[in-house]
Coordinates of C-alpha atoms in Angstrom, one line a residue:
Chain F
M1 CA 0.0 0.0 0.0
P2 CA 1.4 3.5 -0.8
D3 CA 2.1 5.7 2.1
T4 CA -0.2 8.7 1.8
H5 CA 0.9 10.6 4.9
M6 CA 1.9 14.2 4.1
P7 CA 4.8 16.1 5.5
T8 CA 3.8 18.8 8.0
E9 CA 6.9 20.8 8.6
S10 CA 7.0 24.2 7.0
S11 CA 10.5 23.5 5.5
S12 CA 9.2 20.4 3.7
P13 CA 9.1 20.4 -0.1
I14 CA 5.7 20.9 -1.7
L15 CA 6.1 17.5 -3.4
H16 CA 8.1 14.5 -2.0
T17 CA 8.2 11.1 -3.6
R18 CA 10.3 8.1 -2.5
A19 CA 10.6 4.9 -4.5
A20 CA 7.1 5.6 -5.9
Y21 CA 5.7 3.4 -8.6
L22 CA 3.0 5.2 -10.7
G23 CA 0.6 4.0 -13.3
F24 CA -3.0 3.4 -14.2
D25 CA -4.0 -0.3 -14.0
R26 CA -0.4 -1.3 -13.4
P27 CA 2.8 0.5 -12.5
V28 CA 4.7 1.9 -15.5
L29 CA 7.0 4.5 -13.9
G30 CA 9.3 4.0 -10.9
P31 CA 10.9 3.7 -8.5
L32 CA 10.8 7.5 -8.5
T33 CA 12.4 9.6 -5.9
L34 CA 12.4 13.4 -6.0
D35 CA 11.7 16.5 -3.9
V36 CA 10.3 19.6 -5.5
P37 CA 11.0 22.7 -3.2
I38 CA 8.3 25.2 -2.6
G39 CA 8.7 28.2 -5.0
S40 CA 10.8 26.3 -7.6
R41 CA 10.2 26.5 -11.3
W42 CA 10.9 23.1 -12.8
A43 CA 10.6 21.6 -16.2
L44 CA 10.7 17.8 -16.3
T45 CA 12.4 16.7 -19.5
G46 CA 13.0 13.4 -21.2
P47 CA 11.9 11.4 -24.2
N48 CA 8.3 10.7 -25.0
G49 CA 6.7 7.9 -23.0
I50 CA 9.0 8.1 -20.0
G51 CA 6.3 9.2 -17.7
K52 CA 6.4 13.0 -17.3
S53 CA 2.7 13.4 -17.9
L54 CA 2.0 10.4 -15.7
L55 CA 3.6 12.0 -12.8
L56 CA 1.4 15.1 -13.2
K57 CA -1.7 12.9 -13.5
A58 CA -0.7 11.0 -10.3
L59 CA -0.5 14.4 -8.5
T60 CA -4.1 15.2 -9.5
G61 CA -5.4 11.8 -8.7
Q62 CA -5.9 10.8 -12.4
A63 CA -3.3 8.1 -12.1
R64 CA -2.4 5.8 -9.1
V65 CA 0.5 5.3 -6.8
H66 CA 0.9 1.6 -6.7
R67 CA 3.8 1.4 -4.2
G68 CA 6.1 3.7 -2.3
H69 CA 5.4 7.3 -1.2
L70 CA 4.0 10.3 -3.1
E71 CA 3.3 13.1 -0.7
L72 CA 2.0 16.6 -1.3
A73 CA 2.3 19.3 1.3
P74 CA -1.0 19.5 3.2
Q75 CA -1.6 23.1 2.1
A76 CA -0.8 22.5 -1.5
R77 CA -3.4 23.8 -4.0
I78 CA -3.1 22.2 -7.4
S79 CA -4.2 23.3 -10.8
L80 CA -3.3 21.4 -14.0
L81 CA -3.2 22.3 -17.7
A82 CA -3.6 18.9 -19.4
Q83 CA -1.6 18.1 -22.5
D84 CA -4.6 18.4 -24.7
H85 CA -8.2 19.4 -24.4
P86 CA -10.3 18.5 -27.5
R87 CA -13.2 20.8 -28.0
R88 CA -16.7 19.6 -28.8
Q89 CA -18.5 21.1 -31.8
P90 CA -20.7 23.0 -31.1
W91 CA -19.5 24.1 -27.6
P92 CA -21.3 27.3 -26.5
L93 CA -19.0 28.3 -23.8
S94 CA -17.2 31.7 -23.7
G95 CA -13.9 32.7 -22.2
H96 CA -15.7 34.1 -19.2
D97 CA -17.5 30.8 -18.7
W98 CA -14.2 28.9 -18.8
F99 CA -12.5 31.2 -16.2
R100 CA -15.6 31.0 -13.9
A101 CA -15.6 27.2 -14.1
M102 CA -11.8 27.1 -13.4
G103 CA -12.4 29.3 -10.3
A104 CA -10.0 31.9 -11.7
Q105 CA -9.9 35.6 -12.5
P106 CA -8.8 36.6 -16.0
P107 CA -5.4 38.3 -16.1
E108 CA -5.0 41.9 -17.4
Q109 CA -3.1 40.7 -20.5
A110 CA -4.8 42.3 -23.6
R111 CA -4.7 39.2 -25.8
V112 CA -6.4 37.1 -23.1
R113 CA -8.9 39.8 -22.4
A114 CA -9.8 39.9 -26.1
L115 CA -10.7 36.2 -26.0
M116 CA -13.1 36.5 -23.0
D117 CA -16.3 37.1 -24.9
R118 CA -15.6 34.7 -27.7
R119 CA -16.9 31.1 -28.0
L120 CA -14.3 28.5 -27.2
D121 CA -15.1 26.4 -30.2
R122 CA -14.4 29.4 -32.5
L123 CA -10.9 30.1 -31.2
S124 CA -7.8 29.0 -33.1
G125 CA -5.8 26.2 -31.5
G126 CA -3.2 28.7 -30.3
Q127 CA -5.8 31.0 -28.8
W128 CA -7.5 28.1 -27.0
Q129 CA -4.2 27.0 -25.5
L130 CA -3.4 30.5 -24.4
L131 CA -6.8 30.9 -22.7
R132 CA -6.4 27.5 -20.9
L133 CA -2.9 28.3 -19.8
A134 CA -4.0 31.7 -18.5
A135 CA -6.8 30.1 -16.5
A136 CA -4.6 27.4 -15.1
L137 CA -2.0 30.0 -14.0
A138 CA -4.6 32.2 -12.4
S139 CA -6.2 29.4 -10.5
H140 CA -5.9 29.5 -6.7
A141 CA -4.6 33.1 -7.0
V142 CA -6.4 34.0 -3.8
H143 CA -4.2 31.6 -1.8
P144 CA -0.6 32.5 -0.7
P145 CA 1.9 31.7 -3.5
A146 CA 3.7 29.2 -1.3
Q147 CA 0.6 27.0 -1.3
R148 CA 0.1 27.0 -5.1
L149 CA 1.4 24.1 -7.2
V150 CA 0.8 24.8 -10.9
L151 CA 1.2 21.8 -13.2
L152 CA 1.6 22.5 -17.0
D153 CA 1.7 19.5 -19.3
E154 CA 3.4 20.6 -22.6
P155 CA 2.1 24.2 -22.4
A156 CA 4.0 25.1 -25.7
N157 CA 1.8 22.7 -27.7
H158 CA -0.4 24.4 -30.3
L159 CA 1.1 27.8 -29.5
D160 CA 1.6 29.7 -32.8
A161 CA 3.9 32.7 -33.2
E162 CA 1.1 35.1 -32.4
V163 CA 0.4 33.9 -28.9
R164 CA 3.7 32.3 -27.9
H165 CA 5.2 35.4 -26.4
D166 CA 2.0 36.0 -24.4
A167 CA 2.2 32.5 -23.0
I168 CA 5.8 33.0 -21.9
E169 CA 4.9 36.4 -20.4
L170 CA 2.1 34.7 -18.4
I171 CA 4.4 32.0 -17.0
T172 CA 7.2 34.4 -16.1
S173 CA 4.8 36.7 -14.3
L174 CA 3.6 34.0 -11.8
P175 CA 4.0 35.5 -8.3
G176 CA 7.3 34.6 -6.6
G177 CA 6.9 31.6 -4.2
T178 CA 4.5 29.8 -6.5
T179 CA 5.7 26.4 -7.5
L180 CA 5.7 25.5 -11.2
L181 CA 6.2 22.0 -12.5
M182 CA 5.9 21.6 -16.2
T183 CA 6.8 19.2 -19.0
S184 CA 8.0 20.3 -22.4
H185 CA 10.1 19.2 -25.4
D186 CA 10.5 22.8 -26.6
D187 CA 14.0 24.0 -25.4
D188 CA 13.5 27.5 -26.7
F189 CA 10.2 27.8 -24.8
L190 CA 11.8 26.5 -21.5
E191 CA 14.7 28.9 -22.0
A192 CA 12.4 31.9 -22.4
A193 CA 10.2 30.8 -19.5
G194 CA 13.3 30.8 -17.2
V195 CA 12.7 27.3 -15.7
E196 CA 15.2 24.8 -14.4
R197 CA 15.5 21.7 -16.6
H198 CA 15.4 18.4 -14.7
P199 CA 15.6 15.2 -16.7
L200 CA 13.2 12.7 -15.2
T201 CA 15.6 9.8 -15.7
E202 CA 17.8 11.3 -13.0
Y203 CA 15.1 10.6 -10.5
I204 CA 14.3 7.1 -11.5
H205 CA 16.1 4.3 -9.6
A206 CA 17.6 7.0 -7.4
G207 CA 15.8 5.4 -4.4
Chain G
M1 CA -58.5 28.6 -27.8
L2 CA -58.3 27.4 -24.2
G3 CA -61.6 26.0 -22.9
D4 CA -61.8 24.8 -19.3
L5 CA -61.1 21.3 -20.4
L6 CA -57.8 22.2 -22.1
L7 CA -56.5 24.7 -19.6
M8 CA -55.0 22.0 -17.4
P9 CA -53.3 20.1 -20.3
F10 CA -51.9 23.4 -21.7
V11 CA -50.4 24.5 -18.4
A12 CA -49.0 21.1 -17.6
G13 CA -47.5 20.9 -21.1
L14 CA -46.0 24.3 -20.9
L15 CA -44.4 23.7 -17.5
I16 CA -43.0 20.3 -18.4
T17 CA -41.6 21.8 -21.6
G18 CA -39.7 24.3 -19.6
V19 CA -38.3 21.6 -17.3
L20 CA -37.4 19.4 -20.3
G21 CA -35.7 22.3 -22.0
L22 CA -33.5 22.8 -18.9
A23 CA -32.8 19.1 -18.7
G24 CA -31.9 19.1 -22.4
A25 CA -29.4 21.9 -22.0
G26 CA -27.8 19.9 -19.1
L27 CA -27.7 16.7 -21.1
F28 CA -26.1 18.5 -24.0
L29 CA -23.4 19.9 -21.7
R30 CA -22.8 16.4 -20.2
G31 CA -22.7 14.8 -23.6
S32 CA -25.3 12.3 -22.5
V33 CA -27.9 12.3 -25.2
W34 CA -27.9 8.5 -25.6
Q35 CA -28.6 8.2 -21.9
A36 CA -31.7 10.3 -22.3
L37 CA -32.9 8.0 -25.0
A38 CA -32.4 4.9 -22.9
L39 CA -33.9 6.5 -19.8
G40 CA -37.0 7.6 -21.7
Q41 CA -37.6 4.2 -23.2
W42 CA -37.4 2.5 -19.8
A43 CA -39.8 5.0 -18.3
A44 CA -42.2 3.8 -21.0
V45 CA -41.5 0.2 -20.1
G46 CA -42.4 1.2 -16.5
G47 CA -45.6 2.8 -17.6
V48 CA -46.6 -0.2 -19.8
L49 CA -45.7 -2.7 -17.1
A50 CA -47.7 -0.7 -14.5
S51 CA -50.8 -0.9 -16.8
V52 CA -50.4 -4.7 -16.8
L53 CA -49.9 -5.0 -13.1
H54 CA -52.4 -2.3 -12.2
W55 CA -49.8 -0.4 -10.2
P56 CA -49.3 3.4 -10.1
V57 CA -47.8 4.4 -13.4
L58 CA -45.6 7.3 -12.2
L59 CA -44.1 5.2 -9.4
V60 CA -43.2 2.2 -11.6
A61 CA -41.8 4.4 -14.4
L62 CA -39.7 6.3 -11.8
V63 CA -38.3 3.1 -10.3
L64 CA -37.4 1.6 -13.6
G65 CA -36.0 4.8 -14.9
T66 CA -33.9 5.3 -11.8
G67 CA -32.6 1.7 -12.0
M68 CA -31.5 2.1 -15.6
M69 CA -29.9 5.5 -14.9
A70 CA -28.0 3.9 -12.0
L71 CA -26.8 1.2 -14.3
L72 CA -25.7 3.7 -17.0
Q73 CA -23.8 5.8 -14.5
R74 CA -21.6 2.9 -13.5
S75 CA -20.2 2.6 -17.0
T76 CA -17.9 5.0 -18.9
D77 CA -19.4 3.8 -22.1
R78 CA -21.6 6.8 -23.3
E79 CA -22.8 5.3 -26.6
R80 CA -23.1 1.6 -27.0
L81 CA -24.3 0.6 -23.6
P82 CA -27.1 3.3 -23.6
L83 CA -28.1 2.2 -27.1
G84 CA -28.2 -1.4 -26.0
V85 CA -30.3 -0.5 -23.0
F86 CA -32.6 1.6 -25.2
L87 CA -33.1 -1.4 -27.6
A88 CA -33.8 -3.7 -24.7
G89 CA -36.5 -1.3 -23.5
L90 CA -38.0 -1.1 -27.0
A91 CA -38.1 -4.9 -27.1
A92 CA -39.7 -5.1 -23.7
V93 CA -42.5 -2.7 -24.6
T94 CA -43.1 -4.6 -27.9
L95 CA -43.3 -8.0 -26.1
L96 CA -45.6 -6.6 -23.4
A97 CA -47.9 -5.1 -26.0
A98 CA -47.9 -8.3 -28.0
N99 CA -49.0 -10.4 -25.0
F100 CA -51.3 -8.1 -23.0
S101 CA -54.2 -6.1 -24.5
Q102 CA -54.0 -3.4 -21.8
A103 CA -50.2 -3.1 -22.4
S104 CA -50.9 -2.5 -26.1
L105 CA -53.2 0.4 -25.2
A106 CA -50.7 1.8 -22.7
A107 CA -47.8 1.5 -25.3
A108 CA -49.8 3.5 -27.8
A109 CA -50.5 6.1 -25.2
W110 CA -46.8 6.5 -24.3
A111 CA -46.0 6.7 -28.0
E112 CA -48.7 9.2 -29.0
G113 CA -48.7 11.2 -25.8
Q114 CA -51.7 11.9 -23.5
L115 CA -51.3 15.6 -23.2
Y116 CA -55.0 16.4 -23.9
F117 CA -56.0 14.1 -21.1
A118 CA -53.6 15.5 -18.5
G119 CA -55.6 16.0 -15.3
P120 CA -55.0 17.4 -11.8
N121 CA -52.6 14.7 -10.8
E122 CA -50.3 15.3 -13.7
L123 CA -50.5 19.1 -13.3
W124 CA -49.6 18.8 -9.6
A125 CA -46.6 16.5 -10.3
V126 CA -45.4 18.8 -13.1
A127 CA -45.8 21.9 -11.0
V128 CA -43.9 20.4 -8.1
L129 CA -41.1 19.4 -10.5
A130 CA -41.0 22.9 -12.0
V131 CA -40.7 24.6 -8.6
A132 CA -38.0 22.0 -7.7
S133 CA -36.2 22.8 -10.9
I134 CA -36.1 26.5 -10.1
L135 CA -34.8 25.8 -6.6
L136 CA -32.2 23.3 -7.8
A137 CA -31.0 25.3 -10.9
P138 CA -27.9 26.9 -9.3
G139 CA -26.6 23.5 -8.2
L140 CA -27.4 21.9 -11.5
Y141 CA -25.6 24.7 -13.3
R142 CA -22.6 24.1 -11.1
V143 CA -22.5 20.4 -11.9
W144 CA -22.8 21.0 -15.6
R145 CA -20.2 23.7 -15.7
H146 CA -17.7 21.7 -13.8
A147 CA -18.3 18.8 -16.2
Q148 CA -16.7 20.9 -19.0
L149 CA -13.3 21.1 -17.5
A150 CA -11.8 17.6 -17.7
P151 CA -9.0 16.8 -18.4
D152 CA -7.8 20.2 -17.0
V153 CA -7.9 20.4 -13.2
P154 CA -9.4 23.6 -11.8
A155 CA -9.2 25.5 -8.6
T156 CA -12.8 24.8 -8.0
R157 CA -13.8 21.8 -6.0
L158 CA -15.7 18.9 -7.5
P159 CA -19.4 19.4 -6.7
P160 CA -20.3 17.3 -3.7
T161 CA -21.7 13.8 -4.1
W162 CA -25.2 14.8 -2.9
Q163 CA -25.3 17.5 -5.5
R164 CA -24.4 15.1 -8.4
L165 CA -26.9 12.5 -7.1
T166 CA -29.6 15.2 -6.9
E167 CA -28.8 16.1 -10.5
I168 CA -29.3 12.5 -11.7
G169 CA -32.5 12.1 -9.7
W170 CA -33.9 15.3 -11.1
L171 CA -33.0 14.3 -14.7
V172 CA -34.8 10.9 -14.1
A173 CA -37.9 12.7 -12.8
A174 CA -37.9 15.2 -15.7
V175 CA -37.6 12.5 -18.4
V176 CA -40.1 10.2 -16.8
L177 CA -42.7 12.9 -16.1
G178 CA -42.1 14.4 -19.5
S179 CA -42.6 11.1 -21.3
M180 CA -45.7 10.5 -19.3
V181 CA -47.3 13.9 -20.1
L182 CA -46.1 14.6 -23.6
G183 CA -45.4 11.0 -24.9
L184 CA -42.0 9.5 -25.3
P185 CA -41.1 10.9 -28.8
A186 CA -42.3 14.4 -27.9
A187 CA -40.4 14.4 -24.6
L188 CA -37.2 13.2 -26.3
A189 CA -37.6 15.8 -29.0
T190 CA -38.0 18.5 -26.4
L191 CA -34.9 17.2 -24.6
L192 CA -32.6 16.9 -27.5
L193 CA -33.5 19.3 -30.3
P194 CA -33.9 22.7 -28.7
A195 CA -30.6 22.5 -26.9
W196 CA -28.9 21.3 -30.1
G197 CA -30.3 24.3 -32.1
A198 CA -29.5 26.7 -29.2
A199 CA -25.9 25.5 -29.1
Y200 CA -25.3 27.1 -32.5
L201 CA -27.0 30.4 -31.6
A202 CA -25.7 31.0 -28.1
R203 CA -22.7 33.2 -27.4
N204 CA -22.1 31.6 -24.0
L205 CA -23.5 29.2 -21.4
R206 CA -26.2 31.6 -20.2
G207 CA -27.2 32.0 -23.9
L208 CA -27.5 28.3 -24.3
F209 CA -30.0 28.1 -21.5
L210 CA -32.1 31.0 -22.7
W211 CA -32.1 30.0 -26.3
T212 CA -33.0 26.4 -25.3
Q213 CA -36.0 27.7 -23.4
A214 CA -37.1 30.0 -26.2
I215 CA -36.9 27.2 -28.8
A216 CA -38.6 24.6 -26.6
L217 CA -41.5 26.9 -25.5
A218 CA -42.0 28.2 -29.1
G219 CA -42.1 24.6 -30.3
F220 CA -44.7 23.7 -27.7
L221 CA -46.9 26.7 -28.6
I222 CA -46.6 26.2 -32.3
A223 CA -47.4 22.4 -32.0
W224 CA -50.4 23.2 -29.7
S225 CA -51.7 25.7 -32.2
L226 CA -51.4 23.3 -35.1
S227 CA -52.4 20.0 -33.6
L228 CA -55.7 21.1 -32.1
P229 CA -57.4 22.8 -35.1
L230 CA -56.0 20.1 -37.5
N231 CA -57.2 17.4 -35.1
Q232 CA -53.8 15.7 -35.0
P233 CA -52.1 13.8 -32.1
F234 CA -49.9 16.3 -30.3
A235 CA -46.7 14.3 -29.9
P236 CA -45.8 13.7 -33.6
V237 CA -46.6 17.4 -34.5
L238 CA -44.3 18.6 -31.6
V239 CA -41.5 16.3 -32.9
L240 CA -41.8 17.8 -36.4
V241 CA -42.0 21.3 -35.2
N242 CA -38.9 20.9 -33.0
V243 CA -37.0 19.3 -35.8
A244 CA -37.9 22.3 -38.0
L245 CA -37.0 24.9 -35.3
A246 CA -33.6 23.2 -34.4
S247 CA -32.6 22.9 -38.1
G248 CA -33.7 26.5 -38.7
A249 CA -31.6 27.6 -35.7
R250 CA -28.5 25.8 -37.1
L251 CA -29.1 27.3 -40.5
A252 CA -29.5 30.8 -39.2
A253 CA -26.3 30.5 -37.1
S254 CA -24.4 29.3 -40.2
V255 CA -25.8 32.1 -42.4
Y256 CA -25.0 34.7 -39.7
G257 CA -21.5 33.2 -39.2
E258 CA -20.8 33.4 -43.0
R259 CA -21.9 37.1 -43.1
N260 CA -19.6 38.0 -40.2
R261 CA -16.6 36.1 -41.5

């Protein structure tokens, strides 16, 4: 049985895993041992299929911890931008509806504001990705930054040249103290976003 | 147009149309249209079975409808299982009608609709459901809005279990009572078509609910005005009117979209 006890000391990392085996029906990633400090900006890197997205899903309860420990700080408030979000046709939701559903306030950024009254099924792929990213980054903004854990799974996907700069600006303007854990294959994007690169393979078998 | 005899059916029909319109918008947002089909068919099985057993129609229809909805909720299959359940219900009604004369009459009543014969019992049941719908609307809205987010994970909490169960119970009551009052095809047409047409016209979620109500109520009023003077059964007329309105809404949205491109 996985240990689900959570660390309680204030100096604890926001995420601590030790010899954790993760998967859906059966374990496919592990043993994984890593600590993510509060306030850090990490990008998990590595080849496709290694389990980067799986780790994010395990943190949001969409995948299972089969063995070992995966512990989140008790005060952690998680939001996740999933790798892909196919839109139904027709889908009569506006940008305002989306932010309301995500429990987030729209940022001041002009390009995001311009999307708020538009229907989600009529946005370009890049605009849709920008809007989702903005909502995920603005989630839990009412809580202290040290409690926020923002998970972004391949946020650079679908971003065209028009909105790429806006996406980077949103990420870099996250309040200090907020923990960011993302996955991406886009080195230029990671460079511009100013995040630390951590190859996931370095944390497998480490326990 | 409304004599004393027809006032009660008219009010009952208008109220249940509003409830079904709301339920239809919710089903559209949940992507559960096949579930509505299966649920409505099993409500009809309940009604036909009740006529054979001489049991209360509403009670038996509600019990069977709830049982089927509970079964469908346990599966992630949103298409084939509901379709299989629907076909099983169709077969059950056909077999009952073939073997019991009273079942044959009841099956015809569920197919054609008995709106003109709606009495105080139906009116009371529909009125209670309409009031409950108004009271439950904020919670229903929250459940449906949250259902749009997956696979993204929001800051908002998942609606509590009691709220999600209430939504399912309310949907069952709406479909069962709607099928009983309007007839199964008319209830399904009111559930599925106005929301579908509205989804092309609306600019946001609020617009979806308003347009759905507008199309559903217009469909009811037009069908009522046509079927009575032409001496036609209400349910098939309502189905055709709703098909025309929903298709017209889609066409209008596409013409408007082209003009503004």
